[in-house]
Tab-separated table of C-alpha atoms in Angstrom:
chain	number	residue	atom	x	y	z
A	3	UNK	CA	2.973	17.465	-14.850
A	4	UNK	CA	4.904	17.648	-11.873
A	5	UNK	CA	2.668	17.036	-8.591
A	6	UNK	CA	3.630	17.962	-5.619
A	7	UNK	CA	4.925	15.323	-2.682
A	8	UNK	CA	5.284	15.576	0.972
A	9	UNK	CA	5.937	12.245	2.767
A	10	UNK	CA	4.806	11.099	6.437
A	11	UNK	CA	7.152	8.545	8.014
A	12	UNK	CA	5.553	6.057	10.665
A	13	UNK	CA	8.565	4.433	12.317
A	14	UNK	CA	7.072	2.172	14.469
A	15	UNK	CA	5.165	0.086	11.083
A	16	UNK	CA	7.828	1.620	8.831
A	17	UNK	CA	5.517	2.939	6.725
A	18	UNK	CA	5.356	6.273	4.357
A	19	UNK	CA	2.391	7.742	3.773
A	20	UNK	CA	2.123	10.502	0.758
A	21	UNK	CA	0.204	13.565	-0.031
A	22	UNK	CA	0.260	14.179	-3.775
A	23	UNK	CA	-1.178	17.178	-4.540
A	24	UNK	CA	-1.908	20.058	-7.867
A	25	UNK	CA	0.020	23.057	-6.617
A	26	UNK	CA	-2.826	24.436	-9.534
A	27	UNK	CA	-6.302	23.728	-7.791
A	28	UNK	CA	-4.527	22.176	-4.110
A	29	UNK	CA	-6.312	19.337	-4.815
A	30	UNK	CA	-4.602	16.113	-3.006
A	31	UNK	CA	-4.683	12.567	-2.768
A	32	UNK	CA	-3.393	10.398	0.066
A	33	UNK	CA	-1.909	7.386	-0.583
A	34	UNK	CA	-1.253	4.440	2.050
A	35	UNK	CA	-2.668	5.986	5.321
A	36	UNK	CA	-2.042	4.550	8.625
A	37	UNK	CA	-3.942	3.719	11.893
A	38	UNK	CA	-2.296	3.271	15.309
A	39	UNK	CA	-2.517	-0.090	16.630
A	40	UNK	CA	-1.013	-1.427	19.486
A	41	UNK	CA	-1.013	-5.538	19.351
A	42	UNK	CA	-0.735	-5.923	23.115
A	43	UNK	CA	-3.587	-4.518	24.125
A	44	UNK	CA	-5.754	-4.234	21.004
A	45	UNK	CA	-6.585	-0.545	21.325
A	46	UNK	CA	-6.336	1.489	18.402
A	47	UNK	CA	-5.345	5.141	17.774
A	48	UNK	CA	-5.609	8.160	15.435
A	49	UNK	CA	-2.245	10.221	16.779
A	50	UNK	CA	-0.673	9.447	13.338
A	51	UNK	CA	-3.959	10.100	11.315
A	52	UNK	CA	-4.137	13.629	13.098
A	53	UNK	CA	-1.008	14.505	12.507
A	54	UNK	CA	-1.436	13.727	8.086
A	55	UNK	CA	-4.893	15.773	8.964
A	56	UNK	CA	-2.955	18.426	10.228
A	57	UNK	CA	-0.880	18.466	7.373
A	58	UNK	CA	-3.571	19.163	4.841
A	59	UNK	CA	-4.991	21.516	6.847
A	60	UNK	CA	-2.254	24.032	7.200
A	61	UNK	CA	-1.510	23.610	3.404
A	62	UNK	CA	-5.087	24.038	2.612
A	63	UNK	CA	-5.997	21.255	0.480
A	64	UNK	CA	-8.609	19.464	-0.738
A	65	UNK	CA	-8.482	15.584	-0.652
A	66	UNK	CA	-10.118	14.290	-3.660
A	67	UNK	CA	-8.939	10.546	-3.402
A	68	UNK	CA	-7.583	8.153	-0.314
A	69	UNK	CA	-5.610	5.713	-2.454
A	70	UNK	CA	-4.592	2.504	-1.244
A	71	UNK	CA	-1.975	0.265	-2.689
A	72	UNK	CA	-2.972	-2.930	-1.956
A	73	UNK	CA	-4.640	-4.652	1.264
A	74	UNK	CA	-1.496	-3.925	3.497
A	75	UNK	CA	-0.315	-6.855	5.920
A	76	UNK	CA	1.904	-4.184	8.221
A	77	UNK	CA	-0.225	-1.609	9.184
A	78	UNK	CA	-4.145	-0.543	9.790
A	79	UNK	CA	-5.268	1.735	7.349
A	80	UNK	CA	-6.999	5.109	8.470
A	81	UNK	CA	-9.138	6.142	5.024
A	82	UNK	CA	-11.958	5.945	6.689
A	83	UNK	CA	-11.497	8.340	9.646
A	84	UNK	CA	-9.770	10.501	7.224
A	85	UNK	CA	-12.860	10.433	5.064
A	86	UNK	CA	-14.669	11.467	7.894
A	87	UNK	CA	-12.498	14.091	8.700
A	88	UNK	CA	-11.748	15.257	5.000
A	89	UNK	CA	-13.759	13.780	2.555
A	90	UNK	CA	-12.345	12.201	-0.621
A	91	UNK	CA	-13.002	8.509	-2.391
A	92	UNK	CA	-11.279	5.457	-0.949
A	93	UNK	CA	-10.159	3.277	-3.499
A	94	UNK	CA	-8.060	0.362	-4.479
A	95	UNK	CA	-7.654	-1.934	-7.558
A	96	UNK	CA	-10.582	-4.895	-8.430
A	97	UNK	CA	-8.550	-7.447	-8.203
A	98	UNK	CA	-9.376	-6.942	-4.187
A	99	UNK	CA	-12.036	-9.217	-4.921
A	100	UNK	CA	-9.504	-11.832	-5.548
A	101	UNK	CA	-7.744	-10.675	-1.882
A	102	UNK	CA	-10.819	-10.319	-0.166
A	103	UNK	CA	-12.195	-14.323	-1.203
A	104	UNK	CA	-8.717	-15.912	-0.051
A	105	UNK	CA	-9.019	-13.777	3.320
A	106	UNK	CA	-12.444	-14.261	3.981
A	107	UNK	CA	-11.807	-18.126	4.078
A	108	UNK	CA	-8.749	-17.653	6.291
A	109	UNK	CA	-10.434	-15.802	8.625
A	110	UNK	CA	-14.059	-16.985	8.153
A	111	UNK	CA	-15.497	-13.697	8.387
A	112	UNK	CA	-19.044	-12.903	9.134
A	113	UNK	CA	-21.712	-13.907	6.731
A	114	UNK	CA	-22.314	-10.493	5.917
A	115	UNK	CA	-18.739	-9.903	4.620
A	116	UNK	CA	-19.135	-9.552	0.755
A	117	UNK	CA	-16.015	-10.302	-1.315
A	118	UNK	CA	-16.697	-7.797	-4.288
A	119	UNK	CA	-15.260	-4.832	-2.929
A	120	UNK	CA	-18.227	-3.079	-2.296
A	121	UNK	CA	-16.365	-1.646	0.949
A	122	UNK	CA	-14.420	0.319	-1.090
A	123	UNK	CA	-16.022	3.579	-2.984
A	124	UNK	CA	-13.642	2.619	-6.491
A	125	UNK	CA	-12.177	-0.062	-7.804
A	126	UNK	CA	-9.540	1.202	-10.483
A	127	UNK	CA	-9.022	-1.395	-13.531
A	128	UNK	CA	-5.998	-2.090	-15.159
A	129	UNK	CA	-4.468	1.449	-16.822
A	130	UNK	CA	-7.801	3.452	-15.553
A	131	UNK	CA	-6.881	7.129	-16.175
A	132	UNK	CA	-8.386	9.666	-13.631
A	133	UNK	CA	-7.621	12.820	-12.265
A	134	UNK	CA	-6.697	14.726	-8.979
A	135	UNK	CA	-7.208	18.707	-9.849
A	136	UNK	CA	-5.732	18.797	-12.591
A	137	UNK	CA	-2.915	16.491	-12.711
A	138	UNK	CA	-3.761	13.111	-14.725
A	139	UNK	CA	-2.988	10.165	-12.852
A	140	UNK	CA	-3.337	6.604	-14.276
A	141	UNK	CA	-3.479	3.048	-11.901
A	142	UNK	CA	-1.401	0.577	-13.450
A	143	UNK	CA	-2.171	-3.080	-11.944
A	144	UNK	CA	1.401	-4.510	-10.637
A	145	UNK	CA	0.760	-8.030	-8.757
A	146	UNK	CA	2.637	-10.532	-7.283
A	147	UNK	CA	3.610	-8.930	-3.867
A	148	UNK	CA	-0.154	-9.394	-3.222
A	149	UNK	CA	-3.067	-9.945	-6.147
A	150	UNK	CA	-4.326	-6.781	-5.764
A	151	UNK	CA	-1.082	-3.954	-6.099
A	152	UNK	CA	-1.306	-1.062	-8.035
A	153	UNK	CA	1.042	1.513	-8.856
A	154	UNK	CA	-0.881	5.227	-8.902
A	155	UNK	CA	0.940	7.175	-12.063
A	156	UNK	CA	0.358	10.461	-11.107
A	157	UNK	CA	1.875	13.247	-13.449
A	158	UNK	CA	6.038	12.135	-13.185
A	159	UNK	CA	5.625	10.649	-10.191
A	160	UNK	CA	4.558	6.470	-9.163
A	161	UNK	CA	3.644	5.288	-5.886
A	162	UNK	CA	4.695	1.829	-5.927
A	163	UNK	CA	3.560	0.678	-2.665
A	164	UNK	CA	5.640	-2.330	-1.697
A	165	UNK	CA	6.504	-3.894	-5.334
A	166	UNK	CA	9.756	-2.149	-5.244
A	167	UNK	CA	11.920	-0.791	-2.326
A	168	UNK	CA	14.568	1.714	-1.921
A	169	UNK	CA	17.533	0.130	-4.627
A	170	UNK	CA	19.653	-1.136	-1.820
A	171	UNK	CA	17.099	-2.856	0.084
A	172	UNK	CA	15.387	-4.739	-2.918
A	173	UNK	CA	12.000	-5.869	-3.714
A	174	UNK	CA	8.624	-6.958	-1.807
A	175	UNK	CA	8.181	-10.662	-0.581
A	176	UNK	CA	6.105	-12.940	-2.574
A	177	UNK	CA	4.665	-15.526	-0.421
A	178	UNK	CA	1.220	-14.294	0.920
A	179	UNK	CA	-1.669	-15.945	0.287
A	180	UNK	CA	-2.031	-15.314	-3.665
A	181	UNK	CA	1.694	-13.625	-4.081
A	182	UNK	CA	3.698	-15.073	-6.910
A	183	UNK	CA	7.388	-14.362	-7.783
A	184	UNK	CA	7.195	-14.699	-11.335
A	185	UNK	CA	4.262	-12.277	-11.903
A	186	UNK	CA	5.993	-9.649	-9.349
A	187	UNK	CA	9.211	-10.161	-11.432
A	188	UNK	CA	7.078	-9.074	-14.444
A	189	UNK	CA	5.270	-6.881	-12.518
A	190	UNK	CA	8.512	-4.761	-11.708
A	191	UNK	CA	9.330	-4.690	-15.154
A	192	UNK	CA	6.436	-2.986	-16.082
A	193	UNK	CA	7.242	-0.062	-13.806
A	194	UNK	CA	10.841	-0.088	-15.202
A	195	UNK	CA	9.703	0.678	-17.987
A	196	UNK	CA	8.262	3.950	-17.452
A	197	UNK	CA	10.497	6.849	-18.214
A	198	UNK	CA	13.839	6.813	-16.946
A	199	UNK	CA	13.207	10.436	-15.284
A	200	UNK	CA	10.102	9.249	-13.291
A	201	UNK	CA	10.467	9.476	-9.554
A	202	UNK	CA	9.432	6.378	-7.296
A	203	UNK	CA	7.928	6.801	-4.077
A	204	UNK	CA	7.721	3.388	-2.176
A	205	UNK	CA	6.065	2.480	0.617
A	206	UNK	CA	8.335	1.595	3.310
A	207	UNK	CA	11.846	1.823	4.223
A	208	UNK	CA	13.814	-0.159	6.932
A	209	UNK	CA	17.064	1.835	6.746
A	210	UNK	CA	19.482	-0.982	5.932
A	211	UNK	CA	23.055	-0.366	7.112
A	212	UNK	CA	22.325	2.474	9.462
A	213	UNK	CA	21.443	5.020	6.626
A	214	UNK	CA	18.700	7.274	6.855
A	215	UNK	CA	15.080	6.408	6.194
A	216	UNK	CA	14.143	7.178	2.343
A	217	UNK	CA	11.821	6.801	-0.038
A	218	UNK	CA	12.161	8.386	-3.245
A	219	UNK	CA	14.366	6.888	-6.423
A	220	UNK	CA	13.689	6.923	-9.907
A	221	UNK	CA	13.309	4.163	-12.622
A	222	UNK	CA	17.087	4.631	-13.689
A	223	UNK	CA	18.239	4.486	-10.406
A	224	UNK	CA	16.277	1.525	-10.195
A	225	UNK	CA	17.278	-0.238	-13.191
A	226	UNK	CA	20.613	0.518	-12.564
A	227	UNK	CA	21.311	-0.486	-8.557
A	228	UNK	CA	18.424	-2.362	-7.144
A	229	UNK	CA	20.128	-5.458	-5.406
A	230	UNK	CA	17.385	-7.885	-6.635
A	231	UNK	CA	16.426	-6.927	-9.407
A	232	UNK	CA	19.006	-4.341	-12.094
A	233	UNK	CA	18.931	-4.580	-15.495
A	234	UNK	CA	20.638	-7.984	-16.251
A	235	UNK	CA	18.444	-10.427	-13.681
A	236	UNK	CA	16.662	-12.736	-15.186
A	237	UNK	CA	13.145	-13.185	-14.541
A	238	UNK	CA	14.278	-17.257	-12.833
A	239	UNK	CA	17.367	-15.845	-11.084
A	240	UNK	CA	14.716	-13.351	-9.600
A	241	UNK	CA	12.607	-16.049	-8.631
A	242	UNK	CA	15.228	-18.383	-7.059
A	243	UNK	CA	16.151	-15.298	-5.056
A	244	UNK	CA	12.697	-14.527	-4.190
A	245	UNK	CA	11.991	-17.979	-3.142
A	246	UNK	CA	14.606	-18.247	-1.523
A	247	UNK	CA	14.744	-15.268	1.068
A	248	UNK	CA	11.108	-15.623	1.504
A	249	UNK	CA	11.222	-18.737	3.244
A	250	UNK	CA	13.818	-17.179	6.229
A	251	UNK	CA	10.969	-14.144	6.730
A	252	UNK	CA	8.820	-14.104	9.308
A	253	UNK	CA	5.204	-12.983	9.187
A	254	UNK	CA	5.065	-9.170	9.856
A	255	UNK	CA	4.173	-8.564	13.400
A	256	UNK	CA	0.512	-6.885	12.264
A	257	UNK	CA	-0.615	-9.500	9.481
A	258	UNK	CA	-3.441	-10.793	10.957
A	259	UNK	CA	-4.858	-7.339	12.503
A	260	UNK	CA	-3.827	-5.797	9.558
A	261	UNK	CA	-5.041	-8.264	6.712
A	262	UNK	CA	-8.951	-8.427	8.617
A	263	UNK	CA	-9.263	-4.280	8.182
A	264	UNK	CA	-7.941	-3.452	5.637
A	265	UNK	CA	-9.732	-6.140	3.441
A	266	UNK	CA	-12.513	-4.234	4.866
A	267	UNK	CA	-11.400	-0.896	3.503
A	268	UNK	CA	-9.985	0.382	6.598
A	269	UNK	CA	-13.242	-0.993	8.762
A	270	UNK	CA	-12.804	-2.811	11.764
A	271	UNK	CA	-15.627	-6.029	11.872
A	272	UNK	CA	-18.553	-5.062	12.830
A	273	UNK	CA	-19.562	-5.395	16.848
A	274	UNK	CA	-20.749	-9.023	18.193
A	275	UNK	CA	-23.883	-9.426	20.073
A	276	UNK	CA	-21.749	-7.671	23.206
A	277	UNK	CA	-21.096	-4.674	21.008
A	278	UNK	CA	-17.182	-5.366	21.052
A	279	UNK	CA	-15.300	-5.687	17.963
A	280	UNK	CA	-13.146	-8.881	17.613
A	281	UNK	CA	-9.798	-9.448	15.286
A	282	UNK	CA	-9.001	-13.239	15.173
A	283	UNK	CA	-6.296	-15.476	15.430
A	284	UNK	CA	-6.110	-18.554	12.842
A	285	UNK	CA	-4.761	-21.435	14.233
A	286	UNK	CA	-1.659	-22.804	12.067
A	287	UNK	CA	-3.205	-21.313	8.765
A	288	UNK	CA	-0.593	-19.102	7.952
C-alpha cells in the first residue's frame, strides 16, 4: 500500500509536518503538527496550523488520526486546535508516561497534572497495528532520542520523527532527560531493517551545506550514506560519536515552552487564579 504524502515545511522551528493519506477513502493522518510561538513575547499563533487546515480542506480529506512522534523539545504542537477544527484522535506512544514523570518533576507542574497520558486520546504499544482508511499502519516504539519515539509504519512509508535525519546530516541527539545513545543506536537499527524500498520521512531538516531543505530517503539510502550511522558503525563507535557531539549542542531555543505543552498533548497549563497561562523557567536544571 502506497499512501499518499504531502509535506509542510516550518522554517522558522525547522520542522516538517505530513499528511498521509488513502487516495481510496481520503482518509488522512497528520503527523508532527506545529503551533506558532514566539519566545519573546510569549504569544502564540495558528498561521501555520491554518495553512495544514487549508490543505486538507481543498483536498477534501478526512483526518482520522493527529499522530505525534514523541513529546517534541523544538516546537508547540497544534493537535488540539486541529482537532477542533477537523476532528481525528491525538495520539502518541505509552511510554509518554515515562516522559511525562521526568518532566513533571522538572517543571513541578500543577497538582492536577497526571503522568499517565490521559491527555492524550491513544497511547499506541509497541508494534500496535491500526488503520487510516484503508491503508494499515503499524507504531513501532524507537527510543533513545527521547523515551517515548515512535516510528508510524504506514503502508511503504515510516515517519521517523527525529531518530534519523536526512543521510548527510545524521542522527537525533541523545542527551534529554531519559535519551540514551545505546538504545537509539539499536533503535535505528530496527528501522533499518525494514525493507530496503521503504521511504523515510523525518522530521526536520537544517539544510547542511547550503542544499535544499528535504525530507524523504529510504532505508537503503540510509544504510548506505548516513554520516553517523551506515552499515559498518558499530553500535560503541555510534555511541562515542553520539556522546561526543552532544556535549557541544546547545539546548534548542523552544525546550522549555515546548517540553511543558506538548507533555500536555498540545495543551497549554491551565490558567492561574488571574486567568493567565504561565510556561516556566527552571533554574540550572537543564
Amino acid at each position: 500500500m502506497k499512501p499518499d504524502v504531502a509535506a509542510l515545511f516550518d522554517e522558522t522551528t525547522n520542522t516538517v509536518t505530513y499528511i498521509v493519506a488513502d487516495p481510496a477513502t481520503r482518509s488522512a493522518a497528520i503527523v508532527d503538527s506545529v503551533l506558532d510561538f514566539d519566545p519573546k513575547s510569549g504569544r502564540t499563533a495558528k498561521d501555520t496550523a491554518d495553512r495544514l487546515i487549508e490543505t486538507i480542506r481543498a483536498r477534501d480529506l478526512r483526518v482520522e488520526w493527529l499522530l505525534e512522534t514523541h513529546v517534541h523539545a523544538d516546537h508547540l504542537s497544534a493537535a488540539p486546535y486541529l482537532k477542533e477544527k477537523l476532528g481525528g484522535r491525538i495520539a502518541i506512544g505509552e511510554h509518554i508516561r515515562v516522559a511525562q514523570k521526568l518532566f513533571k518533576s522538572v517543571f513541578n507542574a500543577e497538582p492536577a497534572f497526571v503522568a499517565d497520558g490521559r491527555q492524550f486520546d491513544h497511547l499506541f504499544t509497541d508494534g500496535e497495528r491500526f488503520r487510516i482508511g484503508d491503508l494499515e499502519a503499524q507504531a513501532l516504539h524507537t527510543p533513545g532520542h527521547t523515551p517515548a519515539d515512535l516510528t508510524y509504519v504506514i503502508g511503504d512509508a515510516a515517519f521517523i520523527g527525529d531518530t534519523l535525519f536526512m543521510p548527510d546530516y545524521g542522527t537525533a541527539r541523545a542527551d534529554f532527560p531519559g535519551g540514551d545513545a545505546n538504545v537509539l543506536y539499536r533503535s535505528i537499527r530496527r528501522i533499518l531493517d525494514l525493507p530496503p524500498e521503504t521511504r523515510l520521512f523525518t522530521g526536520h531538516d537544517y539544510a547542511p551545506n547550503g542544499r535544499r531543505y528535504a525530507w524523504e530517503s529510504t532505508v537503503a539510502e540510509q544504510r548506505a550514506s548516513n554520516v553517523h550511522v551506515h552499515d559498518g558503525v558499530t553500535e560503541e563507535e555510534f555511541v562515542a560519536m553520539r556522546t561526543a557531539r552532544d556535549a557541544k549542542l546547545d539546548m534548542p531555543k523552544l525546550i522549555l515552552p515546548s517540553v511543558q505543552v506538548n507533555m500536555r498533548a498540545g495543551n497549554l497549563p491551565p490558567p492561574e487564579d488571574n486567568g493567565v497561562r504561565y510556561l516556566k523557567i527552571p533554574i540550572d536544571q537543564l
